[in-house]
Coordinates of C-alpha atoms in Angstrom, one line a residue:
M33 CA 143.8 70.6 146.9
Y34 CA 141.8 68.2 144.8
H35 CA 138.9 70.7 144.6
L36 CA 141.3 73.4 143.4
Q37 CA 142.7 71.2 140.7
E38 CA 139.1 70.3 139.5
A39 CA 138.2 74.0 139.4
E40 CA 141.3 74.8 137.4
R41 CA 140.7 72.0 134.9
D42 CA 137.0 72.6 134.2
P43 CA 135.7 75.7 136.0
K44 CA 132.1 75.5 134.5
S45 CA 131.6 71.9 135.5
Y46 CA 133.0 72.6 138.9
C47 CA 130.6 75.5 139.5
I48 CA 127.6 73.4 138.5
Q49 CA 128.7 70.6 140.8
E50 CA 129.1 73.0 143.7
I51 CA 125.6 74.5 143.1
L52 CA 123.9 71.1 142.8
S53 CA 125.8 69.8 145.9
G54 CA 123.8 72.2 148.0
Y55 CA 120.5 70.4 147.2
S56 CA 119.3 67.0 148.3
N57 CA 118.3 64.3 145.8
V58 CA 114.7 64.9 146.7
T59 CA 115.0 68.6 146.0
L60 CA 116.7 68.1 142.7
F61 CA 114.1 65.6 141.6
S62 CA 111.3 68.1 142.6
L63 CA 113.0 70.9 140.6
T64 CA 113.4 68.6 137.6
A65 CA 109.8 67.5 137.8
I66 CA 108.5 71.1 138.1
F67 CA 110.6 72.2 135.1
S68 CA 109.4 69.2 133.1
I69 CA 105.8 70.1 133.9
F70 CA 106.3 73.7 132.7
V71 CA 107.8 72.4 129.5
L72 CA 105.0 69.9 129.0
V73 CA 102.3 72.5 129.7
A74 CA 104.0 74.9 127.2
L75 CA 104.1 72.1 124.5
I76 CA 100.5 71.2 125.1
K77 CA 99.4 74.9 124.8
R78 CA 101.5 75.1 121.6
V79 CA 99.9 72.0 120.1
I80 CA 96.4 73.2 121.0
F81 CA 97.2 76.7 119.5
V82 CA 98.6 75.2 116.3
K83 CA 95.6 72.9 115.9
R84 CA 93.2 75.8 116.5
I85 CA 95.0 77.9 113.9
N86 CA 95.1 75.1 111.4
R87 CA 91.4 74.7 111.5
I88 CA 91.3 77.9 109.4
P89 CA 91.8 77.0 105.7
G90 CA 95.2 77.8 104.2
L91 CA 98.5 76.5 103.0
P92 CA 99.8 73.2 104.1
C93 CA 101.4 73.7 107.5
G94 CA 105.0 73.2 106.4
I95 CA 107.9 72.6 108.7
T96 CA 107.3 73.7 112.3
I97 CA 110.2 76.1 112.6
I98 CA 110.0 77.9 109.3
G99 CA 106.3 77.4 108.4
N100 CA 105.4 78.4 104.9
A101 CA 108.4 80.7 104.5
P102 CA 109.9 78.6 101.6
T103 CA 106.7 79.2 99.6
F104 CA 107.5 82.9 99.5
L105 CA 111.3 82.8 99.3
V106 CA 111.2 83.8 95.7
P107 CA 112.7 86.7 93.8
P108 CA 111.0 90.1 94.6
E109 CA 109.3 90.2 91.2
E110 CA 107.6 86.9 91.8
I111 CA 106.1 87.6 95.3
L112 CA 102.9 89.3 94.1
N113 CA 102.2 86.5 91.6
R114 CA 102.8 83.9 94.3
L115 CA 100.5 85.7 96.7
T116 CA 97.7 86.2 94.2
G117 CA 98.0 82.7 92.9
Y118 CA 97.8 81.3 96.4
V119 CA 94.7 83.3 97.1
A120 CA 93.1 82.3 93.8
A121 CA 93.8 78.7 94.4
M122 CA 92.5 78.7 98.0
Q123 CA 89.7 81.2 97.6
S124 CA 87.0 78.5 97.4
S125 CA 88.1 77.3 100.8
G126 CA 86.9 80.4 102.6
P127 CA 87.3 84.2 102.9
V128 CA 90.2 84.0 105.4
L129 CA 93.4 82.2 104.5
R130 CA 96.0 81.0 107.0
S131 CA 99.8 80.7 106.5
W132 CA 102.7 80.4 108.9
A133 CA 105.6 82.9 108.9
G134 CA 108.0 80.7 110.7
P135 CA 106.3 79.7 114.0
F136 CA 103.9 82.7 113.7
P137 CA 100.4 82.5 112.1
F138 CA 99.6 85.1 109.4
F139 CA 96.1 85.5 108.0
I140 CA 95.4 86.9 104.6
L141 CA 92.1 88.9 104.2
F142 CA 90.7 90.1 100.9
T143 CA 87.0 90.8 101.3
A144 CA 85.3 94.1 102.0
E145 CA 83.6 92.7 105.1
S146 CA 86.9 91.5 106.6
F147 CA 88.5 94.9 105.8
E148 CA 85.7 96.6 107.6
V149 CA 86.1 94.6 110.8
I150 CA 89.8 95.5 111.0
L151 CA 90.0 99.0 109.6
S152 CA 86.9 100.3 111.3
S153 CA 88.0 99.2 114.8
R154 CA 89.5 101.8 117.2
K155 CA 91.3 98.9 119.0
L156 CA 93.0 97.2 116.1
I157 CA 95.2 100.1 115.1
D158 CA 98.7 98.6 115.7
K159 CA 100.8 98.1 112.6
S160 CA 102.4 94.7 111.9
R161 CA 106.1 94.1 112.7
D162 CA 107.1 94.9 109.1
Y163 CA 106.8 98.6 110.0
N164 CA 109.4 98.2 112.7
Y165 CA 112.1 98.3 110.0
L166 CA 111.2 101.9 109.4
Q167 CA 111.8 103.0 113.0
P168 CA 115.6 103.6 112.7
W169 CA 114.6 106.4 110.2
L170 CA 111.1 107.5 111.4
N171 CA 111.4 106.5 115.1
T172 CA 107.8 106.4 116.3
G173 CA 106.1 109.1 114.3
L174 CA 102.5 109.0 113.0
L175 CA 103.1 106.0 110.7
T176 CA 104.8 103.7 113.2
S177 CA 103.5 104.8 116.6
T178 CA 100.7 103.0 118.5
G179 CA 98.3 103.6 121.4
R180 CA 98.0 106.9 123.1
K181 CA 101.0 108.4 121.4
W182 CA 99.4 107.7 118.0
L183 CA 96.0 109.1 119.0
K184 CA 97.6 112.3 120.5
R185 CA 99.8 112.9 117.4
R186 CA 96.9 112.2 115.0
K187 CA 94.7 114.8 116.8
M188 CA 97.6 117.3 116.7
L189 CA 98.5 116.8 113.0
T190 CA 94.9 116.7 111.6
P191 CA 94.6 120.5 111.3
T192 CA 97.8 120.5 109.2
F193 CA 95.6 119.3 106.3
H194 CA 92.9 122.0 106.7
F195 CA 91.5 123.3 103.4
K196 CA 93.2 126.7 103.8
I197 CA 96.6 125.2 104.4
L198 CA 96.2 122.8 101.5
E199 CA 95.3 125.8 99.3
D200 CA 98.7 127.4 100.1
F201 CA 100.5 124.2 99.0
V202 CA 99.0 124.4 95.5
Q203 CA 101.6 127.0 94.6
V204 CA 104.3 124.5 95.4
F205 CA 102.6 121.9 93.3
N206 CA 102.4 124.3 90.3
E207 CA 106.0 125.5 90.7
Q208 CA 107.5 121.9 90.8
S209 CA 105.1 120.7 88.0
Q210 CA 106.5 123.4 85.7
N211 CA 110.1 122.3 86.6
L212 CA 109.0 118.7 85.8
I213 CA 107.6 119.8 82.4
Q214 CA 110.9 121.6 81.6
Q215 CA 113.0 118.6 82.6
I216 CA 110.9 116.3 80.3
H217 CA 111.1 118.8 77.4
D218 CA 114.9 118.8 77.8
A219 CA 115.0 115.0 78.0
I220 CA 112.9 114.3 74.8
K221 CA 114.9 116.7 72.6
L222 CA 117.1 113.7 71.7
K223 CA 114.5 110.9 71.9
N224 CA 110.9 111.3 72.9
E225 CA 110.7 107.8 74.5
I226 CA 111.6 108.0 78.1
D227 CA 111.2 106.2 81.4
V228 CA 109.1 108.8 83.3
Y229 CA 109.4 107.2 86.7
P230 CA 112.6 108.9 87.9
F231 CA 111.3 112.3 86.7
I232 CA 108.1 112.0 88.7
T233 CA 110.0 110.7 91.7
R234 CA 112.3 113.7 91.8
C235 CA 109.3 116.1 91.3
T236 CA 107.4 114.6 94.3
L237 CA 110.5 114.7 96.4
D238 CA 110.9 118.4 95.7
I239 CA 107.3 119.0 96.6
I240 CA 107.4 117.1 99.9
C241 CA 110.6 118.8 101.0
D242 CA 109.1 122.2 100.4
T243 CA 105.7 121.4 102.0
A244 CA 107.0 119.4 104.9
M245 CA 110.2 121.3 105.7
G246 CA 109.9 124.6 103.8
C247 CA 113.3 124.0 102.2
N248 CA 114.5 123.5 98.7
V249 CA 116.6 120.4 97.9
D250 CA 116.2 120.9 94.1
A251 CA 116.1 117.2 93.4
Q252 CA 114.9 117.7 89.8
A253 CA 118.1 119.7 89.0
K254 CA 120.5 118.0 91.4
S255 CA 119.7 114.3 91.4
D256 CA 123.1 113.6 92.9
S257 CA 122.2 115.5 96.1
E258 CA 123.4 113.6 99.1
Y259 CA 120.1 113.9 100.9
V260 CA 118.1 112.7 97.8
K261 CA 120.4 109.7 97.4
A262 CA 120.1 108.9 101.1
V263 CA 116.2 108.8 100.8
Y264 CA 116.5 106.3 98.0
T265 CA 119.0 104.2 99.7
M266 CA 117.1 104.0 103.0
S267 CA 114.0 103.0 101.2
E268 CA 115.9 100.2 99.4
I269 CA 117.3 98.9 102.8
V270 CA 113.9 98.8 104.4
A271 CA 112.4 97.0 101.3
A272 CA 115.3 94.5 101.4
R273 CA 114.8 93.7 105.1
Q274 CA 111.1 93.2 104.6
S275 CA 111.7 90.6 101.8
R276 CA 114.7 88.8 103.4
P277 CA 113.7 86.8 106.6
W278 CA 117.4 86.1 107.4
I279 CA 118.1 89.8 108.1
Q280 CA 114.9 90.6 109.9
P281 CA 116.1 89.8 113.5
N282 CA 118.2 92.8 114.7
I283 CA 121.1 90.6 115.7
L284 CA 121.4 89.2 112.2
F285 CA 120.8 92.5 110.5
Q286 CA 123.7 94.0 112.5
M287 CA 126.0 91.4 110.9
S288 CA 124.8 92.1 107.4
E289 CA 126.2 94.6 104.8
Y290 CA 123.0 96.6 105.1
S291 CA 123.7 97.6 108.7
S292 CA 126.8 99.8 108.0
K293 CA 125.0 101.3 104.9
Q294 CA 122.0 102.1 107.1
R295 CA 124.1 103.9 109.7
K296 CA 125.7 106.1 107.0
V297 CA 122.4 107.1 105.3
L298 CA 120.7 107.7 108.7
R299 CA 123.5 110.2 109.6
V300 CA 122.7 112.1 106.4
L301 CA 118.9 111.9 106.8
H302 CA 118.8 112.9 110.4
S303 CA 121.5 115.5 110.3
F304 CA 119.7 117.2 107.4
T305 CA 116.4 117.3 109.2
D306 CA 118.0 118.4 112.4
E307 CA 119.7 121.3 110.6
V308 CA 116.5 122.4 108.9
I309 CA 114.7 122.4 112.3
R310 CA 117.6 124.4 113.9
R311 CA 117.7 127.0 111.2
R312 CA 114.0 127.3 111.0
K313 CA 113.8 127.9 114.7
M314 CA 116.4 130.6 114.5
E315 CA 114.7 132.2 111.5
R316 CA 111.4 132.4 113.3
I317 CA 113.1 134.1 116.3
E318 CA 114.7 136.6 114.0
Q319 CA 111.4 137.2 112.1
T320 CA 109.7 138.2 115.3
T321 CA 112.2 140.9 115.8
N322 CA 112.5 141.7 112.1
K323 CA 116.2 140.7 112.0
I324 CA 116.4 138.2 109.2
T325 CA 120.1 137.8 108.5
A326 CA 121.5 137.7 105.0
Q327 CA 123.2 134.4 105.8
Y328 CA 120.0 132.4 105.7
Q329 CA 118.6 134.3 102.7
E330 CA 121.6 133.4 100.6
D331 CA 121.6 129.7 101.5
D332 CA 119.3 128.2 98.8
S333 CA 119.2 124.8 100.5
F334 CA 117.5 126.1 103.6
V335 CA 115.4 129.0 102.4
A336 CA 111.9 128.7 103.9
K337 CA 109.0 130.4 102.2
K338 CA 108.1 133.3 104.4
K339 CA 104.4 133.6 103.5
R340 CA 103.6 129.9 103.5
L341 CA 103.7 127.6 106.5
A342 CA 105.3 124.2 106.1
L343 CA 104.5 121.2 108.3
L344 CA 107.6 122.0 110.3
D345 CA 106.2 125.5 111.1
L346 CA 102.9 123.9 112.3
L347 CA 104.8 121.5 114.5
L348 CA 106.9 124.3 116.0
D349 CA 103.7 126.3 116.6
A350 CA 102.1 123.3 118.3
S351 CA 105.2 123.1 120.6
K352 CA 104.9 126.7 121.4
N353 CA 101.2 126.5 122.2
G354 CA 101.4 123.9 125.0
E355 CA 102.3 120.6 123.3
V356 CA 105.5 119.2 124.6
L357 CA 107.4 118.4 121.5
S358 CA 111.2 117.9 121.6
D359 CA 113.3 118.4 118.5
L360 CA 113.3 114.6 118.2
D361 CA 109.5 114.5 118.2
I362 CA 109.4 117.2 115.5
R363 CA 112.0 115.3 113.5
E364 CA 110.2 112.0 113.5
E365 CA 107.0 113.6 112.2
V366 CA 108.9 115.6 109.5
D367 CA 110.8 112.4 108.5
T368 CA 107.5 110.5 108.4
F369 CA 105.9 113.0 106.0
M370 CA 109.1 112.9 103.9
F371 CA 108.8 109.1 103.6
E372 CA 105.1 108.8 103.1
G373 CA 104.7 111.9 101.0
H374 CA 106.7 111.0 97.9
D375 CA 106.9 107.3 97.2
T376 CA 103.1 106.6 97.3
T377 CA 102.3 109.7 95.2
T378 CA 105.0 108.9 92.7
A379 CA 103.5 105.5 92.2
A380 CA 100.0 106.8 91.8
I381 CA 101.0 109.4 89.2
N382 CA 103.0 106.8 87.2
W383 CA 100.3 104.3 87.1
S384 CA 97.8 107.0 86.0
L385 CA 100.2 108.0 83.1
L386 CA 100.5 104.4 82.0
L387 CA 96.8 103.7 82.1
I388 CA 95.6 106.9 80.5
G389 CA 98.4 106.5 77.9
S390 CA 97.1 103.0 77.1
Y391 CA 93.5 104.0 76.5
P392 CA 93.2 106.7 73.7
Q393 CA 89.5 107.2 74.4
V394 CA 90.2 108.0 78.1
Q395 CA 92.9 110.5 77.1
E396 CA 90.6 112.2 74.6
R397 CA 87.9 112.6 77.2
L398 CA 90.4 113.9 79.7
N399 CA 91.8 116.4 77.2
E400 CA 88.2 117.7 76.6
E401 CA 87.9 118.3 80.4
L402 CA 91.3 120.1 80.5
D403 CA 90.4 122.3 77.6
R404 CA 87.1 123.2 79.2
V405 CA 88.7 124.1 82.6
F406 CA 91.9 125.8 81.4
G407 CA 90.8 126.9 77.9
G408 CA 94.1 125.9 76.4
S409 CA 96.1 128.3 78.6
D410 CA 99.4 127.5 80.5
R411 CA 98.2 129.2 83.7
P412 CA 98.8 127.5 87.0
A413 CA 96.0 125.4 88.4
T414 CA 93.9 126.8 91.2
M415 CA 91.9 125.1 93.9
A416 CA 88.7 125.9 91.9
D417 CA 90.3 124.3 88.8
L418 CA 91.1 121.1 90.8
S419 CA 87.5 120.8 92.0
E420 CA 86.4 120.9 88.4
L421 CA 88.7 118.1 87.3
K422 CA 86.2 115.4 88.1
Y423 CA 87.0 113.0 85.2
L424 CA 90.7 113.3 86.0
E425 CA 89.9 112.4 89.6
C426 CA 88.0 109.3 88.4
C427 CA 91.1 108.4 86.2
I428 CA 93.3 108.6 89.3
K429 CA 90.9 106.6 91.5
E430 CA 90.6 103.8 88.9
A431 CA 94.4 103.7 88.6
L432 CA 94.7 103.3 92.4
R433 CA 92.1 100.5 92.2
L434 CA 94.2 98.5 89.8
Y435 CA 97.5 99.5 91.3
P436 CA 97.1 100.6 95.0
S437 CA 100.3 102.2 96.2
V438 CA 100.2 100.0 99.3
P439 CA 99.0 96.6 98.1
I440 CA 99.1 94.9 101.5
I441 CA 98.2 96.6 104.8
G442 CA 99.6 94.8 107.9
R443 CA 97.9 94.9 111.3
K444 CA 98.6 93.2 114.6
L445 CA 95.6 91.8 116.4
N446 CA 95.7 92.9 120.0
E447 CA 92.5 91.0 120.9
D448 CA 90.7 87.9 119.7
T449 CA 88.8 88.9 116.5
V450 CA 86.0 87.1 114.7
I451 CA 86.1 87.4 110.9
H452 CA 83.7 85.5 108.7
G453 CA 83.0 83.1 111.6
Y454 CA 86.7 82.4 112.2
K455 CA 88.2 83.4 115.6
L456 CA 91.6 84.9 115.0
P457 CA 93.7 84.9 118.2
A458 CA 95.2 88.0 119.8
N459 CA 98.9 88.7 119.1
T460 CA 98.7 87.4 115.5
T461 CA 99.0 89.3 112.3
V462 CA 96.7 89.9 109.4
G463 CA 97.6 91.0 105.9
L464 CA 94.8 93.0 104.2
M465 CA 95.3 92.4 100.4
T466 CA 94.1 95.6 98.9
Y467 CA 95.4 94.5 95.5
I468 CA 93.0 91.5 95.6
L469 CA 90.1 93.3 97.3
H470 CA 90.1 95.9 94.4
R471 CA 89.6 93.1 91.9
D472 CA 86.6 91.6 93.5
P473 CA 84.0 91.2 90.6
K474 CA 81.2 91.5 93.1
H475 CA 82.1 95.2 93.5
F476 CA 84.0 95.8 90.2
P477 CA 82.6 93.8 87.2
D478 CA 85.3 93.0 84.7
P479 CA 87.9 94.0 87.3
E480 CA 91.0 94.0 85.0
L481 CA 89.5 96.6 82.7
Y482 CA 90.5 100.3 83.2
Q483 CA 87.2 102.1 83.4
P484 CA 87.3 105.5 85.1
E485 CA 83.5 105.7 84.8
R486 CA 83.3 103.2 87.8
F487 CA 83.9 106.2 90.0
F488 CA 81.1 108.4 88.6
E489 CA 78.8 109.3 91.5
T490 CA 75.9 107.3 90.0
N491 CA 78.1 104.2 89.6
S492 CA 79.7 104.4 93.1
R493 CA 76.3 104.6 94.8
G494 CA 75.6 101.5 96.9
R495 CA 79.2 100.1 96.7
H496 CA 80.4 98.6 100.0
P497 CA 82.3 101.4 101.8
Y498 CA 85.3 99.1 102.4
A499 CA 85.5 97.7 98.8
Y500 CA 87.9 100.5 97.7
V501 CA 90.5 101.6 100.2
P502 CA 93.7 102.9 98.4
F503 CA 94.3 105.2 101.4
S504 CA 93.3 102.6 104.0
A505 CA 90.1 103.5 105.9
G506 CA 88.7 104.0 109.4
P507 CA 90.5 105.8 112.2
R508 CA 93.9 105.1 110.9
N509 CA 93.3 106.1 107.3
C510 CA 95.9 108.2 105.4
I511 CA 95.9 111.6 106.9
G512 CA 97.4 113.1 103.7
Q513 CA 95.0 111.7 101.1
K514 CA 93.5 115.1 100.1
F515 CA 97.0 116.5 99.8
A516 CA 98.0 113.5 97.6
L517 CA 95.0 113.8 95.4
M518 CA 95.5 117.5 94.8
E519 CA 99.2 117.0 94.1
E520 CA 98.4 114.2 91.6
K521 CA 95.8 116.4 89.9
V522 CA 98.2 119.3 89.4
I523 CA 101.0 117.1 88.1
L524 CA 98.9 115.0 85.8
S525 CA 96.9 118.0 84.4
S526 CA 100.3 119.7 83.6
M527 CA 101.5 116.6 81.9
F528 CA 98.4 116.2 79.7
R529 CA 98.2 119.9 78.9
N530 CA 101.7 119.7 77.5
F531 CA 102.0 116.3 75.9
H532 CA 100.2 113.7 74.0
I533 CA 101.1 110.5 75.9
K534 CA 101.3 106.9 74.6
A535 CA 102.3 104.0 76.9
L536 CA 105.0 101.8 75.3
D537 CA 104.5 98.8 77.7
K538 CA 101.5 96.6 77.9
R539 CA 100.1 96.1 81.4
E540 CA 100.3 92.4 81.3
E541 CA 104.0 92.5 80.4
L542 CA 105.0 94.7 83.3
I543 CA 106.9 93.0 86.2
L544 CA 105.5 94.3 89.5
L545 CA 107.5 94.6 92.7
I546 CA 106.0 94.7 96.2
E547 CA 108.6 96.7 98.2
L548 CA 107.6 99.6 100.3
I549 CA 105.0 100.3 97.6
L550 CA 103.8 98.6 94.5
R551 CA 105.9 99.7 91.6
P552 CA 107.0 98.5 88.1
R553 CA 110.5 96.9 88.2
D554 CA 111.6 98.5 84.9
G555 CA 109.8 101.8 85.2
I556 CA 107.1 103.3 83.0
R557 CA 108.1 103.9 79.3
L558 CA 106.2 106.6 77.5
L559 CA 106.2 108.2 74.1
L560 CA 105.8 111.9 74.7
T561 CA 104.8 114.3 71.9
P562 CA 104.7 118.0 72.8
K563 CA 101.4 119.6 72.1
Q564 CA 101.3 122.5 69.7
K565 CA 100.4 125.8 71.4
D566 CA 97.9 128.1 69.8

């Protein structure tokens, strides 16, 4: 009776007592000793590990649990300045800098030699955990996958960017560039000073929707499209999670306001892509039997270009030719291209407009090249034209040197790695600071000056191959860099053939944000004057 009363009063304590009563004092002492030894060994290993890490120069170690996190808990617009200031202050200590992200070590790299060690390796290809926040949207597509899956997908997708396929995409670049020019002409009728950033964003979104999915979302005319707004919102959620440590653990994120917002936009994003895949599959079946129904021809949102293959078609062909790709596999790659294919290109075009618009002598030389190639005509650009726009290409490359779309590349080390004589342990993270690398005066004298001539062939000769990596480098470089450069050339050549452009903001006054990409907080303000046509 007594035991029953005890159990009713405090069932947890009673259960523990019952369990322990089955062991002798000697056994309990032994178990306690073994547990204590395990804890002691773990603590000793941790102390040795921390001392080993702290031999590498870096920030003061901070508090054990949170590390150097307080140093970087600043408003988003201050993060880049904090990082670059930290590196500048500590640079004399060595070419590898250590910090602690909570209990986890994080190494900052900024030399061409250290970039080469990481980016050239076929083993160190895993992305850092910051990329995990993209997985609810992109699952494990080409950007976020690792190991054998990444290697298999990379081999499968590489032919997508064959010269002939890229040539077919030039038509899309031209069509959407003309839409952009018309949108800007309409906007400057009242005032010829505009923030060009949202115009470029909508243009690149139209291009990637057409080339990736073969469908028309008409973002430039319908900026209130549910899908367009969902793309923007999801990007904001991922950026917020990357910059706010308190919502990074899944359990805490699920309790935040962002969680319900993410579920809503994911339903929009995934259902749109799923519907595009479903309709395209049906359309392809009907095309083979010459029974294309009027229903799909009349639905502008899902009309695919019959003569031009989109990425989606190539994925469907791969699935038909022996690759086992489910609809989910196809969706994650299409969504990955949607994400990667508009934000980074948008940033590159905007930075190019700002810089060329800030240097009249550069714009004058570019206009001379455009006149020589196009002869003052409004005709669409061809592949042959793009190959002739060599100075424009140098202008873009120099813009990406100063403002790389991805200013930090995160990699996880899956094996011990020696960099500049320091042994960085496996299972730690490195941040490759492209933004700082591109300002190394050893490779780029007077690094803050905008000088497209740096990328003339004669001036590039002998430069370290990893001194300039706006598209990353090595086996995991950007698969779409040729696509991006062609798109940027078409859009920028259209802009400068139609407008005299003057930047209204000084570079040093711009507030930069490191979110998913490097972008100006307040956009890019330009004074646009239409050119007189002969």
